[in-house]
Short mmCIF file of C-alpha atoms in Angstrom, two decimals:
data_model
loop_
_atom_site.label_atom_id
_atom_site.label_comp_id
_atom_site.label_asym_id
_atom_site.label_seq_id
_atom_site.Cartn_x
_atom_site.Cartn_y
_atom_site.Cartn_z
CA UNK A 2 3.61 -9.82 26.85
CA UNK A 3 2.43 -8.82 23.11
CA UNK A 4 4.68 -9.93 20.18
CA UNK A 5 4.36 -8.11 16.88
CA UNK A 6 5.47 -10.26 14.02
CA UNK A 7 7.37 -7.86 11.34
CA UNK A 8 7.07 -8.58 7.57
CA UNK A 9 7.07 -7.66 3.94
CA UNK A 10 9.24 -4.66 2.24
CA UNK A 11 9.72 -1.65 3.87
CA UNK A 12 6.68 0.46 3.34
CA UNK A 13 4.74 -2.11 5.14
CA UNK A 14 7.18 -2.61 8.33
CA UNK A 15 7.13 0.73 8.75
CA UNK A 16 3.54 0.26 8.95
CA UNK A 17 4.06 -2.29 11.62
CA UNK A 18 6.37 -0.14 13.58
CA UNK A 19 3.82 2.10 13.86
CA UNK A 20 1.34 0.23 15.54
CA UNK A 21 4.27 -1.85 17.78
CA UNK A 22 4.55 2.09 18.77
CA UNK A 23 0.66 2.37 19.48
CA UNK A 24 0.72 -0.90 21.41
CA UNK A 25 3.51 0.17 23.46
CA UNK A 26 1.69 3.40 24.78
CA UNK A 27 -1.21 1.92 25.23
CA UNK A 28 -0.17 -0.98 27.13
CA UNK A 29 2.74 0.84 29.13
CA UNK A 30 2.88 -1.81 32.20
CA UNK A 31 3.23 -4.62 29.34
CA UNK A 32 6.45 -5.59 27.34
CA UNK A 33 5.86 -5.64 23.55
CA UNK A 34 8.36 -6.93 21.27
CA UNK A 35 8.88 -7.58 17.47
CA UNK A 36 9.03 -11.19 15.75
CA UNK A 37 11.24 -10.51 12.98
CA UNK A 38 12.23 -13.86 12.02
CA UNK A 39 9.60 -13.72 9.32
CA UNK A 40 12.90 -12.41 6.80
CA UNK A 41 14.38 -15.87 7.28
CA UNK A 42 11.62 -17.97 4.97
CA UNK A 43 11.04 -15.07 3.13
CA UNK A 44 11.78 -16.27 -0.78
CA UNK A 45 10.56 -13.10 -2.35
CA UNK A 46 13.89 -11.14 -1.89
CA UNK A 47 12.35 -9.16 0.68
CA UNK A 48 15.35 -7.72 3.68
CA UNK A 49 14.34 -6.82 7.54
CA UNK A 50 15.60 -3.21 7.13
CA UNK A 51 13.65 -1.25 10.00
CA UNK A 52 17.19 -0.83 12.07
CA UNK A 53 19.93 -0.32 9.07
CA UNK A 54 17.70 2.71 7.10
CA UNK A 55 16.71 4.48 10.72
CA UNK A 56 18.66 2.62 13.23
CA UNK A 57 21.21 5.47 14.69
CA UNK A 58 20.43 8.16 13.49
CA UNK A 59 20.90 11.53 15.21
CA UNK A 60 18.05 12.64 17.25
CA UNK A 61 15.77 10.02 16.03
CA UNK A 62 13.72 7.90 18.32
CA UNK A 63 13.98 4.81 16.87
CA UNK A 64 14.06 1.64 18.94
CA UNK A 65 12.93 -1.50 18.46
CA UNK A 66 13.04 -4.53 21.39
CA UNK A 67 12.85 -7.80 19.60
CA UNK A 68 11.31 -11.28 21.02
CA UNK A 69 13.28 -14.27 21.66
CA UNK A 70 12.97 -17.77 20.20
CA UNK A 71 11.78 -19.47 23.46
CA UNK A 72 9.26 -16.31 23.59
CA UNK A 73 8.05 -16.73 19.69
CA UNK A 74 7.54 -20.19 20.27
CA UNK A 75 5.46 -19.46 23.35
CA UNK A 76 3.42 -16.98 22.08
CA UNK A 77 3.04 -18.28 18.82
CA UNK A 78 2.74 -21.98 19.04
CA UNK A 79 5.25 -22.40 16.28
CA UNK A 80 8.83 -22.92 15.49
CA UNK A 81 10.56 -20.27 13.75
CA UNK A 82 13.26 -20.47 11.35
CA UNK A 83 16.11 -19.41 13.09
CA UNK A 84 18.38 -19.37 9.96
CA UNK A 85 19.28 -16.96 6.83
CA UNK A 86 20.39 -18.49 3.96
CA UNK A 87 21.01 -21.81 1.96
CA UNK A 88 20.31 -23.29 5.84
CA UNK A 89 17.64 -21.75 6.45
CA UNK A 90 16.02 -23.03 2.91
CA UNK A 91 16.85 -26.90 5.01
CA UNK A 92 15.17 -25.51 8.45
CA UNK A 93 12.57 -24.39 6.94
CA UNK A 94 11.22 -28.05 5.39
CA UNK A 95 12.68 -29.32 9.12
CA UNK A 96 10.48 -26.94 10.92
CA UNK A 97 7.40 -27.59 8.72
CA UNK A 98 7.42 -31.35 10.28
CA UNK A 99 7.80 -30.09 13.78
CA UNK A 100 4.97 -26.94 13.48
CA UNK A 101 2.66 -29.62 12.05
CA UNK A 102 2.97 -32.09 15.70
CA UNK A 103 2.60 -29.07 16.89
CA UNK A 104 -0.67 -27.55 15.38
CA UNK A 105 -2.96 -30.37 17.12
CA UNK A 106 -1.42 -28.82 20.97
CA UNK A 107 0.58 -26.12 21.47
CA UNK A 108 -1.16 -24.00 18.60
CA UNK A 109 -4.50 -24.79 19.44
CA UNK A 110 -4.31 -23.76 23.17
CA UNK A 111 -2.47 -21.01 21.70
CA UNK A 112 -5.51 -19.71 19.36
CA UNK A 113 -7.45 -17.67 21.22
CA UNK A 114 -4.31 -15.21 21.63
CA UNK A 115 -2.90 -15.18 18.13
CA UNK A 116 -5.20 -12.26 16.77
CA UNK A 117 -4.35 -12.00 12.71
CA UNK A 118 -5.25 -8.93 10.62
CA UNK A 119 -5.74 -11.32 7.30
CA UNK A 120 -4.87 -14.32 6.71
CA UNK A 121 -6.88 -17.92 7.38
CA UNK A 122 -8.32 -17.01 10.81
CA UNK A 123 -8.54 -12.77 10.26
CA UNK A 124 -10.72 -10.67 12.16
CA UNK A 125 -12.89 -7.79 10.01
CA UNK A 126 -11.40 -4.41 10.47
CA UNK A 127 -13.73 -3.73 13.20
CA UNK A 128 -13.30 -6.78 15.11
CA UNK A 129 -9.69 -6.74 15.27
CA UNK A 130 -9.60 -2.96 16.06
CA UNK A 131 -11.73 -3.53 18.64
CA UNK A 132 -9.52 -6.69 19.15
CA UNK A 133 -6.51 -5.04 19.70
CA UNK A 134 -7.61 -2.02 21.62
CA UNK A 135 -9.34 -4.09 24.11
CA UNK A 136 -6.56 -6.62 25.06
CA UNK A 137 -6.74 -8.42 28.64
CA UNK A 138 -3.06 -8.11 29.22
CA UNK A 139 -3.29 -10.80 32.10
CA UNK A 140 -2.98 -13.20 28.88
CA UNK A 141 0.46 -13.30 26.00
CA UNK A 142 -0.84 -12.04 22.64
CA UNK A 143 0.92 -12.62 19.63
CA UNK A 144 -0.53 -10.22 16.32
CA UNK A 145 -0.07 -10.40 12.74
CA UNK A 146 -0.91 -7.69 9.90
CA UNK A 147 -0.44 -5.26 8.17
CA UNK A 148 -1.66 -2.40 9.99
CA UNK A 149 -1.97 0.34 6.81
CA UNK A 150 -5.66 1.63 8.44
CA UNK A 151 -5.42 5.54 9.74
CA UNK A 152 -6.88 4.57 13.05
CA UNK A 153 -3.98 2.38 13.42
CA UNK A 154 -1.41 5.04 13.02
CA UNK A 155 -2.86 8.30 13.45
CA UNK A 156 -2.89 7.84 17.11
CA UNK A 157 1.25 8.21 17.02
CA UNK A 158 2.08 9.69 14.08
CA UNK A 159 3.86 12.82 15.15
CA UNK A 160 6.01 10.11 17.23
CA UNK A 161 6.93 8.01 14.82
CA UNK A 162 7.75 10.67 12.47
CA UNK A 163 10.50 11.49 14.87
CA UNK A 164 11.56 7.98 14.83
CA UNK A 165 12.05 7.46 11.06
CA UNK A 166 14.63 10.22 10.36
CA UNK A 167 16.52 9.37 7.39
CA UNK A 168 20.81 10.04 7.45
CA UNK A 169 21.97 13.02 5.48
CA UNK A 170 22.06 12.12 1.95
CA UNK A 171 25.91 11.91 1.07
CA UNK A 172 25.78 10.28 -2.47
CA UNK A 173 26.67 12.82 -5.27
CA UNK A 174 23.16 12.04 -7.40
CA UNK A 175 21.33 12.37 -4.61
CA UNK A 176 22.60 15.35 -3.16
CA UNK A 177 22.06 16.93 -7.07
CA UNK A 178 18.55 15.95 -7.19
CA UNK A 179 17.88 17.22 -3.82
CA UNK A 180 19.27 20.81 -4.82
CA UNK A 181 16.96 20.33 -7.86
CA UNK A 182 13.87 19.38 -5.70
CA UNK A 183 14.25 22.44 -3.39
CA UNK A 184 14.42 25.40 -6.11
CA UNK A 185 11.12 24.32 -7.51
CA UNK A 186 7.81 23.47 -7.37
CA UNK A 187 8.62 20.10 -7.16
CA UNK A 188 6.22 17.09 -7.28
CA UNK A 189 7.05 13.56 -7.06
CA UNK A 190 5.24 10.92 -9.12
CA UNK A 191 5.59 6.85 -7.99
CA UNK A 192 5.23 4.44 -10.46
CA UNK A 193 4.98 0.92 -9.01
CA UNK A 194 5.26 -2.18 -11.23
CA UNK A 195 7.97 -4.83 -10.39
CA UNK A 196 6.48 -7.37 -8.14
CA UNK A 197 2.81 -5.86 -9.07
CA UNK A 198 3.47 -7.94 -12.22
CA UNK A 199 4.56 -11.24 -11.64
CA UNK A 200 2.18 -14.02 -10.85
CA UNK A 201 1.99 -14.01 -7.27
CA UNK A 202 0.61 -10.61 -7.33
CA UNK A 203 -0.78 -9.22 -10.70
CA UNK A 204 -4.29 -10.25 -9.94
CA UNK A 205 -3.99 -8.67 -6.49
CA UNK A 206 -2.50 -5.24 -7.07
CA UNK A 207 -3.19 -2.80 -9.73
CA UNK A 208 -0.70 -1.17 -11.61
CA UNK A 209 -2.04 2.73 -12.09
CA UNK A 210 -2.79 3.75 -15.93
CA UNK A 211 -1.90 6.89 -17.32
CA UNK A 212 -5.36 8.46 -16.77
CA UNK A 213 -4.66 8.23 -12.97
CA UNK A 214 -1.08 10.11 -13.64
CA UNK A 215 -2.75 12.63 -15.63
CA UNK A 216 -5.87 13.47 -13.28
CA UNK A 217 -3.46 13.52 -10.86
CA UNK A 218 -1.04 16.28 -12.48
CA UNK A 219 -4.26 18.24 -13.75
CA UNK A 220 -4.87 18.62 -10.08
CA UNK A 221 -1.92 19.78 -8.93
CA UNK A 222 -1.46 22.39 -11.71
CA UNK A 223 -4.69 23.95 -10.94
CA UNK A 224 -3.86 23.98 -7.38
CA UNK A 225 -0.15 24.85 -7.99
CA UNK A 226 1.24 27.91 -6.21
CA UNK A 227 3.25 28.78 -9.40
CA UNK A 228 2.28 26.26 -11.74
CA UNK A 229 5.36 27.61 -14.24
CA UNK A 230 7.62 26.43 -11.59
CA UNK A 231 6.43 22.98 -11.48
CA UNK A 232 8.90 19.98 -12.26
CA UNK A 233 7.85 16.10 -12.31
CA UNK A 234 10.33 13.91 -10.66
CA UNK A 235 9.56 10.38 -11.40
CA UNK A 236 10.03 7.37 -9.28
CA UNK A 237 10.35 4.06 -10.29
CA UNK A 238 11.28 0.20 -9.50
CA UNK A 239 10.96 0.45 -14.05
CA UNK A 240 13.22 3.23 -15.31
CA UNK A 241 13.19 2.60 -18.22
CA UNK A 242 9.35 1.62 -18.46
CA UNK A 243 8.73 5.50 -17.01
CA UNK A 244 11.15 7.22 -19.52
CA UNK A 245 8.89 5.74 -22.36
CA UNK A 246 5.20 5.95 -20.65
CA UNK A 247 5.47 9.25 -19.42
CA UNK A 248 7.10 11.12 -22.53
CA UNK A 249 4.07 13.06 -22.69
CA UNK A 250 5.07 15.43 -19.04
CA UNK A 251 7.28 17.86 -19.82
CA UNK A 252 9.88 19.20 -17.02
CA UNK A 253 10.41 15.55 -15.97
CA UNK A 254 13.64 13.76 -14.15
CA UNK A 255 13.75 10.03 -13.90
CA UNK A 256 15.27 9.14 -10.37
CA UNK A 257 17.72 6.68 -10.65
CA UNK A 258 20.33 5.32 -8.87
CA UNK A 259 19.07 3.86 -5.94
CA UNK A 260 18.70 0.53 -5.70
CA UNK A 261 19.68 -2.04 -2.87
CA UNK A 262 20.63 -0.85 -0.03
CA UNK A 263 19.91 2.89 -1.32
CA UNK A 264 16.27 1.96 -2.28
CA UNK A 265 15.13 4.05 1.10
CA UNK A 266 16.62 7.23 -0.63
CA UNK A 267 14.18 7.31 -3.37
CA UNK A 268 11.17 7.58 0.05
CA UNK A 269 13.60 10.15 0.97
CA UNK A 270 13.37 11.97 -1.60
CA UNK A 271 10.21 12.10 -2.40
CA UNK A 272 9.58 13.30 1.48
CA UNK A 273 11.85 16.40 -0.06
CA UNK A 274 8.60 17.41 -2.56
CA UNK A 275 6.08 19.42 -2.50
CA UNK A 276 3.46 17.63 -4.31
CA UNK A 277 3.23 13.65 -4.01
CA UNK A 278 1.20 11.83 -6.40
CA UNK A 279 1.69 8.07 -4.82
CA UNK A 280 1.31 4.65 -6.05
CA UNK A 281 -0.78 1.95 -4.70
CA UNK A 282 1.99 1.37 -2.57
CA UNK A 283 3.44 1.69 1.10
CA UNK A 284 6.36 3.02 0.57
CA UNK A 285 5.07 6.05 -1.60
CA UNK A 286 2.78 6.57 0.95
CA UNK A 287 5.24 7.20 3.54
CA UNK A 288 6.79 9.25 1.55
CA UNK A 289 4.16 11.44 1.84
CA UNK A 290 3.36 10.61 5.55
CA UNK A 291 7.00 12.23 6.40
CA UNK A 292 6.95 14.70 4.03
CA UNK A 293 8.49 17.83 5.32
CA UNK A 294 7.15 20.54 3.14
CA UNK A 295 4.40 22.97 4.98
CA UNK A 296 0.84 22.45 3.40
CA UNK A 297 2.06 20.03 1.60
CA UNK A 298 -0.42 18.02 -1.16
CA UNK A 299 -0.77 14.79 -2.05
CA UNK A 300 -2.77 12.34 -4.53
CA UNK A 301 -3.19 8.94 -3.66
CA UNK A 302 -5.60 6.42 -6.23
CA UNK A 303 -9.36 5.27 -5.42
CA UNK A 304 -8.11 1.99 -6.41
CA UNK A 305 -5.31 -0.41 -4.17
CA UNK A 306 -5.91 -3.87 -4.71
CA UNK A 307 -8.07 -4.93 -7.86
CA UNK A 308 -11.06 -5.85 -5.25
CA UNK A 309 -10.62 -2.97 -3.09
CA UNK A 310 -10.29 0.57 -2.44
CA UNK A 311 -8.44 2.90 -0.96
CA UNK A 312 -9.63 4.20 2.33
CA UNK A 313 -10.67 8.11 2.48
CA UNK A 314 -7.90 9.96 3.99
CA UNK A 315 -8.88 12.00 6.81
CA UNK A 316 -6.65 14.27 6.18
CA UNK A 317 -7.77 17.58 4.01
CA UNK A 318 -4.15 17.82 2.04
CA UNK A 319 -5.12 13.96 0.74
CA UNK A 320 -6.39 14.09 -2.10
CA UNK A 321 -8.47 10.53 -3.87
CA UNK A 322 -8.15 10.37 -7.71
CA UNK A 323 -9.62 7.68 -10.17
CA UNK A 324 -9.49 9.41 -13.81
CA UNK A 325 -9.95 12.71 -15.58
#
């Protein structure tokens, strides 16, 4: 048995869907499941949202088998929190007391088949590909990460594609700026800030200056079909930030709108163009992943994390910008 634990926003557990689809055709005679009880501690406002954004949709693939409790604790060595909620704030301080008898028995006979991407005991890319790849299935593995790394995706790509269909737009807004999107040359612009800002993260992420905006647009107006056709539509978690920044493009639309539950709409969207310029983020990057538009081009930053870089796409539409 292999458990996949699922975390973060959605950018990132669609990341982790994607390789809980590579595990499961490569290890066909072995169950693999999902550990999604992650969402329960989570105090960053982040939602498990895999099954409500692509759960039932027509003709998508989308299926997900998740673990139990008896089978988390297993495979992990550890209690989960098995609560949402105010209780699960009062589990969660219950369960540290009982995963700390723990550590010292179950967890340590546990160790050698908890493999972890990052984190206190992570592997280097190479070792945990190699890891992961090479798994003696005669043991339980339980696997934690990220998974963002082209080998880990590009395997089953055009499958997962056909599992993350999005439902027919339906709001009015959307349905307008959808109409607007496909009578142009339409390129989509991401402009991440938010969470990139606060304390837990601003030293981690980088949040993209305007040079990396404009080197991007340069390059898609010399590469433009019909560069006279071209309109920007902007995409932002800062609307209001993006309406003052970026006064200087012309033939712009702020999205906005979507929020909550609709926050998917705005990937949706942005699938819709036919130009992506993405942030240093997940979810802009699947937004170009299952982007529907034939030759399609998209711009993605040198820079992801203040000490590291982006990884060169092997694909020839990506295209890696720093500055003019």
């Amino acid at each position: 048995m292999i458990i996949l634990r699922i975390t973060s926003g959605l950018g990132n557990q669609m990341y982790q869907y994607a390789f809980y689809t590579l595990l499961k055709e490569k290890y066909k005679d072995t169950e693999v499941l999902c550990d999604t009880t992650w969402f329960h501690s989570n105090f960053e406002g982040r939602r498990y949202e895999l099954e409500r954004v692509f759960g039932g949709v027509n003709n998508s693939l989308f299926e997900i088998k998740k673990a139990s409790v008896r089978q988390i604790i297993n495979l992990s060595g550890r209690v989960p929190n098995l609560f949402d909620g105010t209780f699960g704030v009062v589990f969660d301080k219950i369960r540290w007391v009982i995963n700390r008898l723990l550590k010292n028995n179950k967890l340590k006979s546990r160790k050698p088949y908890i493999i972890e991407q990052y984190g206190q005991d992570s592997l280097s890319e190479d070792e945990f590909y190699n890891a992961v790849m090479n798994l003696d299935t005669s043991n339980d593995y339980y696997i934690t990460g990220f998974f963002i790394e082209e080998t880990l995706y590009s395997p089953v790509i055009d499958r997962v594609r056909d599992c993350f269909s999005f439902r027919t737009l339906s709001e009015e807004w959307n349905i307008a700026y959808a109409d607007k999107i496909n009578n142009c040359e339409s390129v989509s612009i991401h402009v991440r800030r938010g969470d990139y800002l606060s304390d837990i993260y601003k030293d981690k992420f980088l949040t993209l200056g305007k040079d990396y905006y404009e080197a991007a647009i340069n390059y898609v107006r010399e590469h433009s079909d019909d560069a006279s056709r071209l309109k920007f539509f902007i995409f932002s978690d800062d609307a209001d930030f993006v309406k003052e920044e970026f006064k200087w493009i012309n033939d712009k639309v702020v999205i906005t709108g979507n929020s909550g539950d609709l926050s998917y709409r705005d990937m949706q969207l942005m699938s819709m163009c036919k130009y992506n310029i993405i942030a240093n983020s997940t979810f802009s990057q699947w937004a170009a992943l299952l982007n529907v538009c034939p030759k399609h081009l998209v711009i993605y930053p040198k820079a992801y994390m203040t000490a590291t870089d982006n990884e060169v796409k092997s694909d020839k539409n990506w295209i890696k910008k720093k500055k003019k």
